[in-house]
Amino acid sequence: LSKEYKETRFFRENVTPKKSYDAVIIGGGGHGLAAAYYLAKDHGMTNIAVLEKGYLGGGNTGRNTTIVRSNYLTPEGVNFYDASVKIYEGLSEELDINLFYSTRGHFTLAHTESAMRTMRWRAEVNKHVGVDSYVVGPDEISKACPQLDISCSGHAPILGALYHGPGSVARHDAVAWGYARGADRLGVDIFQSTEVTGIDIKGGKVQGVQTSRGYISTPRVLSAVAGFTPRICKMAGIDTPIVIHPLQACVTEPMKPWLDSILVSGSLHVYVSQSSRGELVMGSSLDPYEVHSTRSSLDFVEGLTSHMLDMFPFLSNVKIVRQWGGMADMTPDFSPIMGKTPVEGFYLDAGWGTWGFKATPISGKTMAATIANDMAPDLIKPFRLSRFEEYELTGEKGAASVGH
Ligand code: FAD
Ligand code: PYC
């Protein structure tokens, strides 16, 4: 590493953006930073700027509950998320940063016969594609998590679960910082507190972006802004079916480690894992209304904790210490929107709703390839924007861990 890099603790602070770049990435979340990293690393494109209106990882990347898994419902989805899990497994080493990637095993609990049917369906699709998932009964769940009340206080007895061994958690902000540092070291310029306010398009082609720090000319723009996608797409004159719903989460005070696995209950609208510092990380359903806001509510913690106590009555004296919200960019089929758009040079990485953290590495890699070759790789073709007008949806609602 050169002296310039050795003397910075994380990455260079660039003071003034250049007048022109080969590509501009809007959004310094995990997805935008990963795309920048792979553009430089896989395609040798280093004259790139990442523009972030706030701070790196301050959007949904730093607000999510960090679950990584590939136990989806469609072969297209399973293949895509499995490719991401495989990158995650070696990512701490590749980025030379401890991502606290921790493989725990993931149980999707079924409390009804119809939920059991979906678990069997997912298990069969997963196995067919070579992903480790199978259906287990209450005894195996109790063995893995003896603290769980299998009767759920008598309200919703657990009949079985889909078990997915590779299910993991990771430190979310380290993923953003790791990709940022990796991209920076390869020569990418990263600007925080820099907002894109307009996209300059002439003759159907991208010419540049207006920003809070002046105009930047560029032939290629990637929008990787999650909950802000409708605003950026409006600047480019593009319609998407994305709607924004808040998704909230919270953590307890730290406890000694007792919960090894990741547990999800669709019927009780709860999911929980224990972080490396001992906090229970928990979430529930999407808020039922469309609103562009990151506020959290008392209603959310009340609902969540009452269902947590159905599963774990012994937690009644444990305190909730933080709660927050993120803006989930929801698509009708619960799959992302990735690839080219009708505007030449404007690329979209969006529709990550409640499921995009696990996809960070593979979305970065495939969006980088899309930009470098002006063509989407086969892996992401099922997620093209045009699928909605072609009636070729990639339906993953049955595999979303979050109630809706
Ligand atoms: P973000 O991290 O949101 O980054 C977008 C960035 O764009 C932001 O930093 C924003 O400031 C910036 N930006 C916006 N507009 C502009 C502009 N005009 N100019 C410049 N910058 C701009 N997924 C999972 O896989 N597993 C989970 O367990 C999980 N749990 C979740 C829990 C919660 C509570 C939430 C809210 C989401 C969860 N998700 C989960 C979803 C996941 O967090 C997101 O899909 C993912 O983080 C999206 O990453 P991103 O980089 O695309 O977006
Ligand atoms: O996609 O696994 C997931 C998830 C869990 C909580 C929010 N999203």
Short mmCIF file of C-alpha atoms and ligand atoms in Angstrom, two decimals:
data_model
loop_
_atom_site.label_atom_id
_atom_site.label_comp_id
_atom_site.label_asym_id
_atom_site.label_seq_id
_atom_site.Cartn_x
_atom_site.Cartn_y
_atom_site.Cartn_z
CA LEU A 1 0.00 0.00 0.00
CA SER A 2 1.18 3.55 -0.75
CA LYS A 3 1.89 6.03 2.06
CA GLU A 4 -1.40 7.81 1.28
CA TYR A 5 -3.36 4.68 2.19
CA LYS A 6 -1.16 3.54 5.08
CA GLU A 7 -1.71 6.80 6.90
CA THR A 8 -5.49 6.67 6.75
CA ARG A 9 -7.27 4.52 9.27
CA PHE A 10 -10.01 3.50 6.87
CA PHE A 11 -10.24 5.32 3.56
CA ARG A 12 -9.10 8.57 1.95
CA GLU A 13 -11.43 11.51 2.47
CA ASN A 14 -11.77 13.05 -0.97
CA VAL A 15 -12.29 16.74 -0.74
CA THR A 16 -13.40 17.75 -4.22
CA PRO A 17 -15.13 15.50 -6.74
CA LYS A 18 -13.59 15.46 -10.22
CA LYS A 19 -15.54 17.05 -13.08
CA SER A 20 -16.06 13.74 -14.79
CA TYR A 21 -16.11 10.00 -13.97
CA ASP A 22 -16.57 6.83 -16.04
CA ALA A 23 -19.38 5.85 -13.66
CA VAL A 24 -21.21 7.45 -10.74
CA ILE A 25 -22.87 5.32 -8.09
CA ILE A 26 -25.68 6.94 -6.11
CA GLY A 27 -25.88 5.48 -2.60
CA GLY A 28 -23.13 4.52 -0.16
CA GLY A 29 -24.93 1.55 1.33
CA GLY A 30 -23.62 -1.99 1.04
CA HIS A 31 -24.95 -2.42 -2.50
CA GLY A 32 -23.46 0.78 -3.98
CA LEU A 33 -20.10 0.20 -2.28
CA ALA A 34 -19.96 -3.46 -3.32
CA ALA A 35 -20.71 -2.49 -6.94
CA ALA A 36 -17.87 0.07 -6.81
CA TYR A 37 -15.48 -2.52 -5.36
CA TYR A 38 -16.27 -5.14 -8.03
CA LEU A 39 -16.18 -2.58 -10.87
CA ALA A 40 -12.61 -1.82 -9.84
CA LYS A 41 -11.55 -5.34 -8.90
CA ASP A 42 -13.26 -7.46 -11.57
CA HIS A 43 -13.38 -4.99 -14.48
CA GLY A 44 -10.47 -2.59 -13.88
CA MET A 45 -12.84 0.43 -13.85
CA THR A 46 -11.41 2.74 -11.20
CA ASN A 47 -12.46 6.21 -12.38
CA ILE A 48 -15.64 5.91 -10.32
CA ALA A 49 -17.38 8.06 -7.72
CA VAL A 50 -19.73 6.83 -4.99
CA LEU A 51 -22.00 9.64 -3.78
CA GLU A 52 -23.71 9.25 -0.41
CA LYS A 53 -26.02 11.94 0.92
CA GLY A 54 -25.54 10.93 4.55
CA TYR A 55 -22.88 8.62 5.95
CA LEU A 56 -21.73 5.23 4.66
CA GLY A 57 -24.04 2.42 5.74
CA GLY A 58 -26.49 4.87 7.38
CA GLY A 59 -29.44 3.64 5.31
CA ASN A 60 -30.96 0.16 5.45
CA THR A 61 -27.50 -1.42 5.50
CA GLY A 62 -26.91 -0.17 9.04
CA ARG A 63 -30.52 -0.77 10.13
CA ASN A 64 -31.10 -4.37 9.19
CA THR A 65 -31.13 -7.50 11.33
CA THR A 66 -28.24 -9.08 9.37
CA ILE A 67 -29.77 -12.43 8.43
CA VAL A 68 -28.04 -14.17 5.52
CA ARG A 69 -29.65 -17.27 3.97
CA SER A 70 -30.58 -18.78 0.62
CA ASN A 71 -33.65 -20.90 1.51
CA TYR A 72 -35.91 -19.19 -1.02
CA LEU A 73 -38.89 -20.50 -2.98
CA THR A 74 -38.04 -20.12 -6.69
CA PRO A 75 -35.00 -21.78 -8.30
CA GLU A 76 -34.01 -18.32 -9.63
CA GLY A 77 -34.08 -16.85 -6.12
CA VAL A 78 -32.29 -19.81 -4.48
CA ASN A 79 -29.48 -19.76 -7.06
CA PHE A 80 -29.01 -16.01 -6.71
CA TYR A 81 -28.94 -15.87 -2.89
CA ASP A 82 -26.80 -19.01 -2.72
CA ALA A 83 -24.16 -17.26 -4.84
CA SER A 84 -24.22 -14.44 -2.27
CA VAL A 85 -23.86 -16.79 0.71
CA LYS A 86 -20.83 -18.35 -0.97
CA ILE A 87 -19.13 -14.96 -1.37
CA TYR A 88 -20.01 -14.00 2.22
CA GLU A 89 -18.30 -17.13 3.53
CA GLY A 90 -14.89 -15.88 2.31
CA LEU A 91 -15.53 -12.15 2.50
CA SER A 92 -13.81 -11.33 5.83
CA GLU A 93 -10.63 -12.74 4.38
CA GLU A 94 -11.04 -11.06 1.00
CA LEU A 95 -11.73 -7.62 2.48
CA ASP A 96 -9.31 -8.14 5.38
CA ILE A 97 -11.87 -7.06 7.97
CA ASN A 98 -13.69 -9.13 10.58
CA LEU A 99 -17.32 -9.16 9.47
CA PHE A 100 -18.28 -11.36 12.45
CA TYR A 101 -19.84 -13.70 9.89
CA SER A 102 -21.36 -16.39 12.07
CA THR A 103 -23.15 -19.46 10.72
CA ARG A 104 -25.92 -20.37 13.15
CA GLY A 105 -28.52 -22.49 11.37
CA HIS A 106 -31.89 -20.93 10.53
CA PHE A 107 -35.32 -22.28 11.54
CA THR A 108 -38.49 -21.03 9.84
CA LEU A 109 -41.14 -22.23 12.28
CA ALA A 110 -44.48 -23.54 11.04
CA HIS A 111 -47.51 -23.31 13.29
CA THR A 112 -50.14 -24.51 10.80
CA GLU A 113 -50.51 -27.32 8.25
CA SER A 114 -50.50 -24.82 5.39
CA ALA A 115 -47.22 -23.32 6.66
CA MET A 116 -45.79 -26.88 6.83
CA ARG A 117 -46.73 -27.32 3.18
CA THR A 118 -44.77 -24.19 2.20
CA MET A 119 -41.76 -25.44 4.23
CA ARG A 120 -41.84 -28.76 2.34
CA TRP A 121 -42.09 -26.89 -0.95
CA ARG A 122 -39.11 -24.68 -0.10
CA ALA A 123 -37.09 -27.68 1.12
CA GLU A 124 -37.67 -29.53 -2.15
CA VAL A 125 -36.72 -26.52 -4.33
CA ASN A 126 -33.65 -25.89 -2.17
CA LYS A 127 -32.46 -29.50 -2.34
CA HIS A 128 -33.05 -29.59 -6.08
CA VAL A 129 -30.72 -26.60 -6.52
CA GLY A 130 -28.16 -28.05 -4.08
CA VAL A 131 -28.91 -25.86 -1.05
CA ASP A 132 -28.94 -27.43 2.42
CA SER A 133 -32.54 -27.16 3.72
CA TYR A 134 -34.92 -29.77 5.11
CA VAL A 135 -38.06 -30.06 7.19
CA VAL A 136 -37.67 -30.93 10.89
CA GLY A 137 -40.16 -31.79 13.64
CA PRO A 138 -40.67 -30.26 17.10
CA ASP A 139 -38.12 -32.61 18.76
CA GLU A 140 -35.27 -31.42 16.55
CA ILE A 141 -36.25 -27.78 17.15
CA SER A 142 -36.29 -28.35 20.93
CA LYS A 143 -32.90 -30.01 20.76
CA ALA A 144 -31.40 -27.00 18.99
CA CYS A 145 -33.24 -24.46 21.17
CA PRO A 146 -34.34 -25.99 24.51
CA GLN A 147 -35.40 -22.55 25.79
CA LEU A 148 -38.22 -22.29 23.21
CA ASP A 149 -41.75 -23.08 24.44
CA ILE A 150 -42.88 -25.37 21.62
CA SER A 151 -46.54 -24.74 22.50
CA CYS A 152 -45.96 -20.94 22.30
CA SER A 153 -47.88 -20.51 25.57
CA GLY A 154 -50.66 -22.61 24.03
CA HIS A 155 -51.47 -19.90 21.45
CA ALA A 156 -49.80 -21.33 18.35
CA PRO A 157 -48.09 -24.73 18.90
CA ILE A 158 -45.13 -25.33 16.57
CA LEU A 159 -45.70 -28.25 14.19
CA GLY A 160 -42.27 -28.22 12.54
CA ALA A 161 -39.83 -26.00 10.70
CA LEU A 162 -37.72 -25.53 7.63
CA TYR A 163 -34.11 -25.92 8.79
CA HIS A 164 -31.38 -24.22 6.76
CA GLY A 165 -27.86 -24.97 8.04
CA PRO A 166 -26.02 -22.15 6.19
CA GLY A 167 -28.25 -19.42 7.77
CA SER A 168 -25.91 -16.80 9.24
CA VAL A 169 -25.60 -13.35 10.74
CA ALA A 170 -22.88 -10.75 10.12
CA ARG A 171 -21.92 -7.30 11.30
CA HIS A 172 -23.80 -5.06 8.86
CA ASP A 173 -21.82 -1.83 9.09
CA ALA A 174 -18.55 -3.72 8.74
CA VAL A 175 -19.84 -5.04 5.40
CA ALA A 176 -20.29 -1.44 4.18
CA TRP A 177 -16.94 -0.30 5.60
CA GLY A 178 -15.11 -3.33 4.23
CA TYR A 179 -16.39 -2.74 0.70
CA ALA A 180 -15.71 1.02 1.04
CA ARG A 181 -12.13 0.45 2.10
CA GLY A 182 -11.62 -2.19 -0.59
CA ALA A 183 -12.97 0.14 -3.29
CA ASP A 184 -10.96 3.10 -1.98
CA ARG A 185 -7.74 1.11 -2.08
CA LEU A 186 -8.43 0.27 -5.71
CA GLY A 187 -8.78 3.99 -6.52
CA VAL A 188 -12.55 4.62 -6.28
CA ASP A 189 -13.52 8.09 -4.93
CA ILE A 190 -16.12 8.01 -2.14
CA PHE A 191 -17.99 11.14 -1.05
CA GLN A 192 -20.18 11.32 2.04
CA SER A 193 -22.60 14.25 2.67
CA THR A 194 -23.01 14.52 -1.11
CA GLU A 195 -26.55 14.32 -2.43
CA VAL A 196 -27.62 13.69 -6.01
CA THR A 197 -30.34 16.22 -6.80
CA GLY A 198 -30.88 15.60 -10.51
CA ILE A 199 -29.95 13.32 -13.40
CA ASP A 200 -29.02 14.93 -16.70
CA ILE A 201 -30.41 12.92 -19.62
CA LYS A 202 -30.27 13.98 -23.28
CA GLY A 203 -31.59 11.97 -26.24
CA GLY A 204 -32.44 9.10 -23.89
CA LYS A 205 -28.82 8.86 -22.63
CA VAL A 206 -27.27 9.73 -19.28
CA GLN A 207 -24.93 12.74 -19.44
CA GLY A 208 -24.23 13.43 -15.78
CA VAL A 209 -25.63 14.14 -12.32
CA GLN A 210 -26.39 17.33 -10.41
CA THR A 211 -25.16 17.10 -6.84
CA SER A 212 -25.06 19.23 -3.71
CA ARG A 213 -21.36 19.71 -4.60
CA GLY A 214 -21.79 20.64 -8.25
CA TYR A 215 -22.29 18.95 -11.62
CA ILE A 216 -20.44 15.72 -12.47
CA SER A 217 -20.43 14.46 -16.03
CA THR A 218 -20.63 10.71 -16.58
CA PRO A 219 -22.10 8.29 -19.14
CA ARG A 220 -23.10 5.71 -16.51
CA VAL A 221 -25.15 6.08 -13.34
CA LEU A 222 -26.09 3.30 -10.94
CA SER A 223 -28.93 3.97 -8.53
CA ALA A 224 -28.47 1.86 -5.37
CA VAL A 225 -30.60 3.86 -2.94
CA ALA A 226 -33.11 1.31 -1.53
CA GLY A 227 -35.88 3.35 0.19
CA PHE A 228 -35.09 6.41 -1.93
CA THR A 229 -35.55 4.60 -5.27
CA PRO A 230 -38.86 6.30 -6.24
CA ARG A 231 -37.22 9.74 -5.86
CA ILE A 232 -34.16 8.89 -7.96
CA CYS A 233 -36.27 7.09 -10.59
CA LYS A 234 -38.47 10.18 -10.85
CA MET A 235 -35.32 12.18 -11.72
CA ALA A 236 -34.66 9.69 -14.55
CA GLY A 237 -38.31 9.61 -15.68
CA ILE A 238 -38.64 5.90 -14.89
CA ASP A 239 -41.65 4.20 -13.34
CA THR A 240 -41.28 1.22 -11.04
CA PRO A 241 -43.94 -0.63 -9.02
CA ILE A 242 -41.93 -0.02 -5.82
CA VAL A 243 -43.77 1.21 -2.72
CA ILE A 244 -42.04 2.21 0.51
CA HIS A 245 -43.12 0.69 3.83
CA PRO A 246 -41.33 1.13 7.16
CA LEU A 247 -39.71 -1.95 8.68
CA GLN A 248 -38.78 -1.73 12.34
CA ALA A 249 -36.36 -3.63 14.55
CA CYS A 250 -35.03 -3.53 18.11
CA VAL A 251 -32.45 -5.06 20.46
CA THR A 252 -32.46 -6.14 24.10
CA GLU A 253 -29.79 -5.47 26.66
CA PRO A 254 -26.85 -7.90 26.26
CA MET A 255 -27.11 -11.36 27.81
CA LYS A 256 -24.73 -14.30 28.12
CA PRO A 257 -24.92 -16.37 24.91
CA TRP A 258 -27.88 -18.77 24.98
CA LEU A 259 -29.48 -18.60 21.54
CA ASP A 260 -27.33 -20.30 18.90
CA SER A 261 -29.84 -20.48 16.06
CA ILE A 262 -31.77 -17.89 14.09
CA LEU A 263 -35.52 -18.35 14.60
CA VAL A 264 -38.31 -16.97 12.43
CA SER A 265 -42.02 -17.34 13.08
CA GLY A 266 -44.21 -16.08 10.26
CA SER A 267 -47.42 -16.72 12.25
CA LEU A 268 -46.25 -14.88 15.37
CA HIS A 269 -44.58 -12.16 13.26
CA VAL A 270 -41.27 -12.46 15.11
CA TYR A 271 -37.72 -13.23 14.15
CA VAL A 272 -34.76 -13.33 16.53
CA SER A 273 -31.05 -14.04 16.73
CA GLN A 274 -28.41 -13.26 19.35
CA SER A 275 -25.61 -10.93 18.27
CA SER A 276 -21.95 -11.45 19.01
CA ARG A 277 -22.25 -8.91 21.81
CA GLY A 278 -25.17 -10.73 23.45
CA GLU A 279 -28.13 -8.59 22.41
CA LEU A 280 -31.24 -10.29 21.05
CA VAL A 281 -31.81 -8.74 17.62
CA MET A 282 -35.51 -8.83 16.80
CA GLY A 283 -37.95 -7.72 14.18
CA SER A 284 -41.54 -8.14 13.17
CA SER A 285 -43.79 -7.35 10.20
CA LEU A 286 -43.71 -4.46 7.78
CA ASP A 287 -45.73 -1.46 8.96
CA PRO A 288 -49.01 -1.73 7.05
CA TYR A 289 -48.98 1.78 5.53
CA GLU A 290 -46.86 3.39 2.81
CA VAL A 291 -44.76 6.14 4.34
CA HIS A 292 -41.26 7.47 3.67
CA SER A 293 -40.04 7.61 7.26
CA THR A 294 -37.57 5.88 9.58
CA ARG A 295 -39.52 6.54 12.80
CA SER A 296 -40.12 3.65 15.18
CA SER A 297 -43.24 3.15 17.31
CA LEU A 298 -44.44 1.89 20.70
CA ASP A 299 -47.06 -0.21 18.91
CA PHE A 300 -44.23 -2.14 17.22
CA VAL A 301 -42.35 -3.05 20.43
CA GLU A 302 -45.58 -3.92 22.24
CA GLY A 303 -46.68 -6.34 19.51
CA LEU A 304 -43.25 -7.85 19.07
CA THR A 305 -42.52 -8.40 22.76
CA SER A 306 -45.87 -10.03 23.47
CA HIS A 307 -45.17 -12.60 20.74
CA MET A 308 -41.58 -13.05 21.93
CA LEU A 309 -42.97 -13.90 25.37
CA ASP A 310 -45.25 -16.55 23.82
CA MET A 311 -42.06 -18.23 22.59
CA PHE A 312 -39.69 -17.39 25.47
CA PRO A 313 -41.69 -16.60 28.66
CA PHE A 314 -38.46 -16.42 30.73
CA LEU A 315 -37.48 -13.16 28.98
CA SER A 316 -40.19 -11.12 30.72
CA ASN A 317 -37.71 -9.01 32.72
CA VAL A 318 -35.29 -8.32 29.89
CA LYS A 319 -35.13 -4.72 28.70
CA ILE A 320 -35.39 -3.41 25.15
CA VAL A 321 -32.58 -0.87 24.80
CA ARG A 322 -32.87 0.42 21.22
CA GLN A 323 -35.46 0.46 18.46
CA TRP A 324 -35.36 1.98 14.97
CA GLY A 325 -36.89 1.83 11.51
CA GLY A 326 -35.78 1.61 7.90
CA MET A 327 -37.53 2.32 4.60
CA ALA A 328 -38.17 -0.94 2.74
CA ASP A 329 -38.52 -0.62 -1.06
CA MET A 330 -41.14 -3.31 -1.65
CA THR A 331 -41.86 -4.94 -5.02
CA PRO A 332 -45.09 -6.82 -5.87
CA ASP A 333 -43.28 -10.19 -6.15
CA PHE A 334 -40.83 -9.75 -3.25
CA SER A 335 -37.83 -9.99 -5.63
CA PRO A 336 -35.39 -7.19 -6.46
CA ILE A 337 -35.22 -5.05 -9.60
CA MET A 338 -31.75 -5.22 -11.15
CA GLY A 339 -30.18 -4.33 -14.44
CA LYS A 340 -30.56 -1.93 -17.35
CA THR A 341 -33.44 0.51 -17.76
CA PRO A 342 -35.02 2.25 -20.76
CA VAL A 343 -32.59 5.17 -20.23
CA GLU A 344 -29.19 4.38 -21.76
CA GLY A 345 -26.50 4.44 -19.07
CA PHE A 346 -28.96 4.42 -16.15
CA TYR A 347 -28.76 1.18 -14.16
CA LEU A 348 -31.02 0.14 -11.31
CA ASP A 349 -30.31 -1.91 -8.20
CA ALA A 350 -33.49 -1.67 -6.14
CA GLY A 351 -36.52 -3.44 -4.72
CA TRP A 352 -34.49 -4.85 -1.86
CA GLY A 353 -37.38 -4.48 0.55
CA THR A 354 -36.82 -6.59 3.64
CA TRP A 355 -34.37 -9.03 2.02
CA GLY A 356 -31.37 -7.19 0.51
CA PHE A 357 -28.59 -7.40 3.12
CA LYS A 358 -27.90 -11.03 2.31
CA ALA A 359 -27.63 -10.10 -1.38
CA THR A 360 -25.01 -7.36 -0.92
CA PRO A 361 -22.00 -9.26 -2.34
CA ILE A 362 -23.74 -10.85 -5.32
CA SER A 363 -25.71 -7.72 -6.19
CA GLY A 364 -22.44 -5.73 -6.18
CA LYS A 365 -20.75 -8.30 -8.37
CA THR A 366 -23.58 -8.69 -10.89
CA MET A 367 -24.37 -4.95 -11.09
CA ALA A 368 -20.66 -4.25 -11.70
CA ALA A 369 -20.73 -6.75 -14.57
CA THR A 370 -23.92 -5.16 -15.92
CA ILE A 371 -22.33 -1.70 -15.97
CA ALA A 372 -18.97 -2.86 -17.35
CA ASN A 373 -20.52 -4.92 -20.19
CA ASP A 374 -23.77 -2.95 -20.60
CA MET A 375 -25.48 -6.32 -20.32
CA ALA A 376 -26.98 -8.12 -17.33
CA PRO A 377 -25.52 -11.55 -16.42
CA ASP A 378 -27.96 -14.49 -16.67
CA LEU A 379 -28.13 -14.79 -12.85
CA ILE A 380 -30.05 -11.51 -12.56
CA LYS A 381 -32.19 -11.66 -15.70
CA PRO A 382 -35.20 -12.94 -13.66
CA PHE A 383 -35.04 -9.61 -11.77
CA ARG A 384 -35.19 -7.27 -14.80
CA LEU A 385 -37.49 -4.24 -14.57
CA SER A 386 -39.43 -5.29 -17.67
CA ARG A 387 -40.71 -8.49 -15.98
CA PHE A 388 -43.70 -6.58 -14.62
CA GLU A 389 -45.02 -5.61 -18.06
CA GLU A 390 -44.14 -9.09 -19.36
CA TYR A 391 -46.12 -10.80 -16.53
CA GLU A 392 -43.07 -12.90 -15.64
CA LEU A 393 -42.81 -12.35 -11.92
CA THR A 394 -40.33 -14.13 -9.64
CA GLY A 395 -42.62 -14.73 -6.66
CA GLU A 396 -40.78 -14.93 -3.34
CA LYS A 397 -43.51 -13.79 -0.93
CA GLY A 398 -43.67 -17.26 0.63
CA ALA A 399 -39.96 -17.08 1.53
CA ALA A 400 -39.91 -13.60 3.10
CA SER A 401 -39.08 -13.95 6.79
CA VAL A 402 -41.00 -10.80 7.53
CA GLY A 403 -44.78 -10.74 7.86
CA HIS A 404 -46.65 -8.58 5.33
P1 FAD B 1 -29.06 1.39 1.77
O1 FAD B 1 -28.17 0.77 2.77
O2 FAD B 1 -30.36 1.97 2.25
O3 FAD B 1 -28.21 2.48 1.04
C1 FAD B 1 -28.78 3.45 0.18
C2 FAD B 1 -28.06 4.74 0.43
O4 FAD B 1 -28.44 5.69 -0.58
C3 FAD B 1 -28.41 5.39 1.77
O5 FAD B 1 -27.25 5.44 2.57
C4 FAD B 1 -28.94 6.77 1.37
O6 FAD B 1 -28.54 7.79 2.27
C5 FAD B 1 -28.33 6.96 0.00
N1 FAD B 1 -29.08 7.92 -0.85
C6 FAD B 1 -30.42 7.98 -1.04
N2 FAD B 1 -30.73 9.00 -1.86
C7 FAD B 1 -29.56 9.59 -2.22
C8 FAD B 1 -29.22 10.70 -3.04
N3 FAD B 1 -30.15 11.42 -3.66
N4 FAD B 1 -27.90 11.04 -3.17
C9 FAD B 1 -26.93 10.33 -2.54
N5 FAD B 1 -27.20 9.27 -1.73
C10 FAD B 1 -28.50 8.90 -1.58
N6 FAD B 1 -32.18 -7.91 4.61
C11 FAD B 1 -31.65 -9.15 4.82
O7 FAD B 1 -31.16 -9.77 3.88
N7 FAD B 1 -31.64 -9.71 6.06
C12 FAD B 1 -32.20 -9.08 7.13
O8 FAD B 1 -32.17 -9.61 8.25
C13 FAD B 1 -32.80 -7.83 6.93
N8 FAD B 1 -33.38 -7.17 7.96
C14 FAD B 1 -33.88 -5.93 7.79
C15 FAD B 1 -34.38 -5.25 8.90
C16 FAD B 1 -34.80 -3.93 8.79
C17 FAD B 1 -35.33 -3.24 10.01
C18 FAD B 1 -34.73 -3.28 7.53
C19 FAD B 1 -35.19 -1.85 7.38
C20 FAD B 1 -34.27 -3.96 6.40
C21 FAD B 1 -33.82 -5.28 6.52
N9 FAD B 1 -33.27 -5.98 5.45
C22 FAD B 1 -32.74 -7.24 5.63
C23 FAD B 1 -33.19 -5.35 4.12
C24 FAD B 1 -31.81 -4.71 3.89
O9 FAD B 1 -31.46 -3.91 4.98
C25 FAD B 1 -31.76 -3.84 2.64
O10 FAD B 1 -32.40 -4.48 1.57
C26 FAD B 1 -30.33 -3.53 2.23
O11 FAD B 1 -29.59 -3.08 3.33
C27 FAD B 1 -30.30 -2.49 1.12
O12 FAD B 1 -28.97 -2.05 0.95
P2 FAD B 1 -28.66 -0.85 -0.03
O13 FAD B 1 -27.21 -0.63 -0.05
O14 FAD B 1 -29.35 -1.11 -1.33
O15 FAD B 1 -29.44 0.39 0.58
O1 PYC B 2 -34.68 -11.76 4.61
O2 PYC B 2 -34.09 -13.19 6.14
C1 PYC B 2 -34.56 -12.12 5.79
C2 PYC B 2 -34.99 -11.19 6.82
C3 PYC B 2 -35.09 -11.44 8.14
C4 PYC B 2 -35.54 -10.29 8.70
C5 PYC B 2 -35.69 -9.35 7.74
N1 PYC B 2 -35.36 -9.93 6.58
#
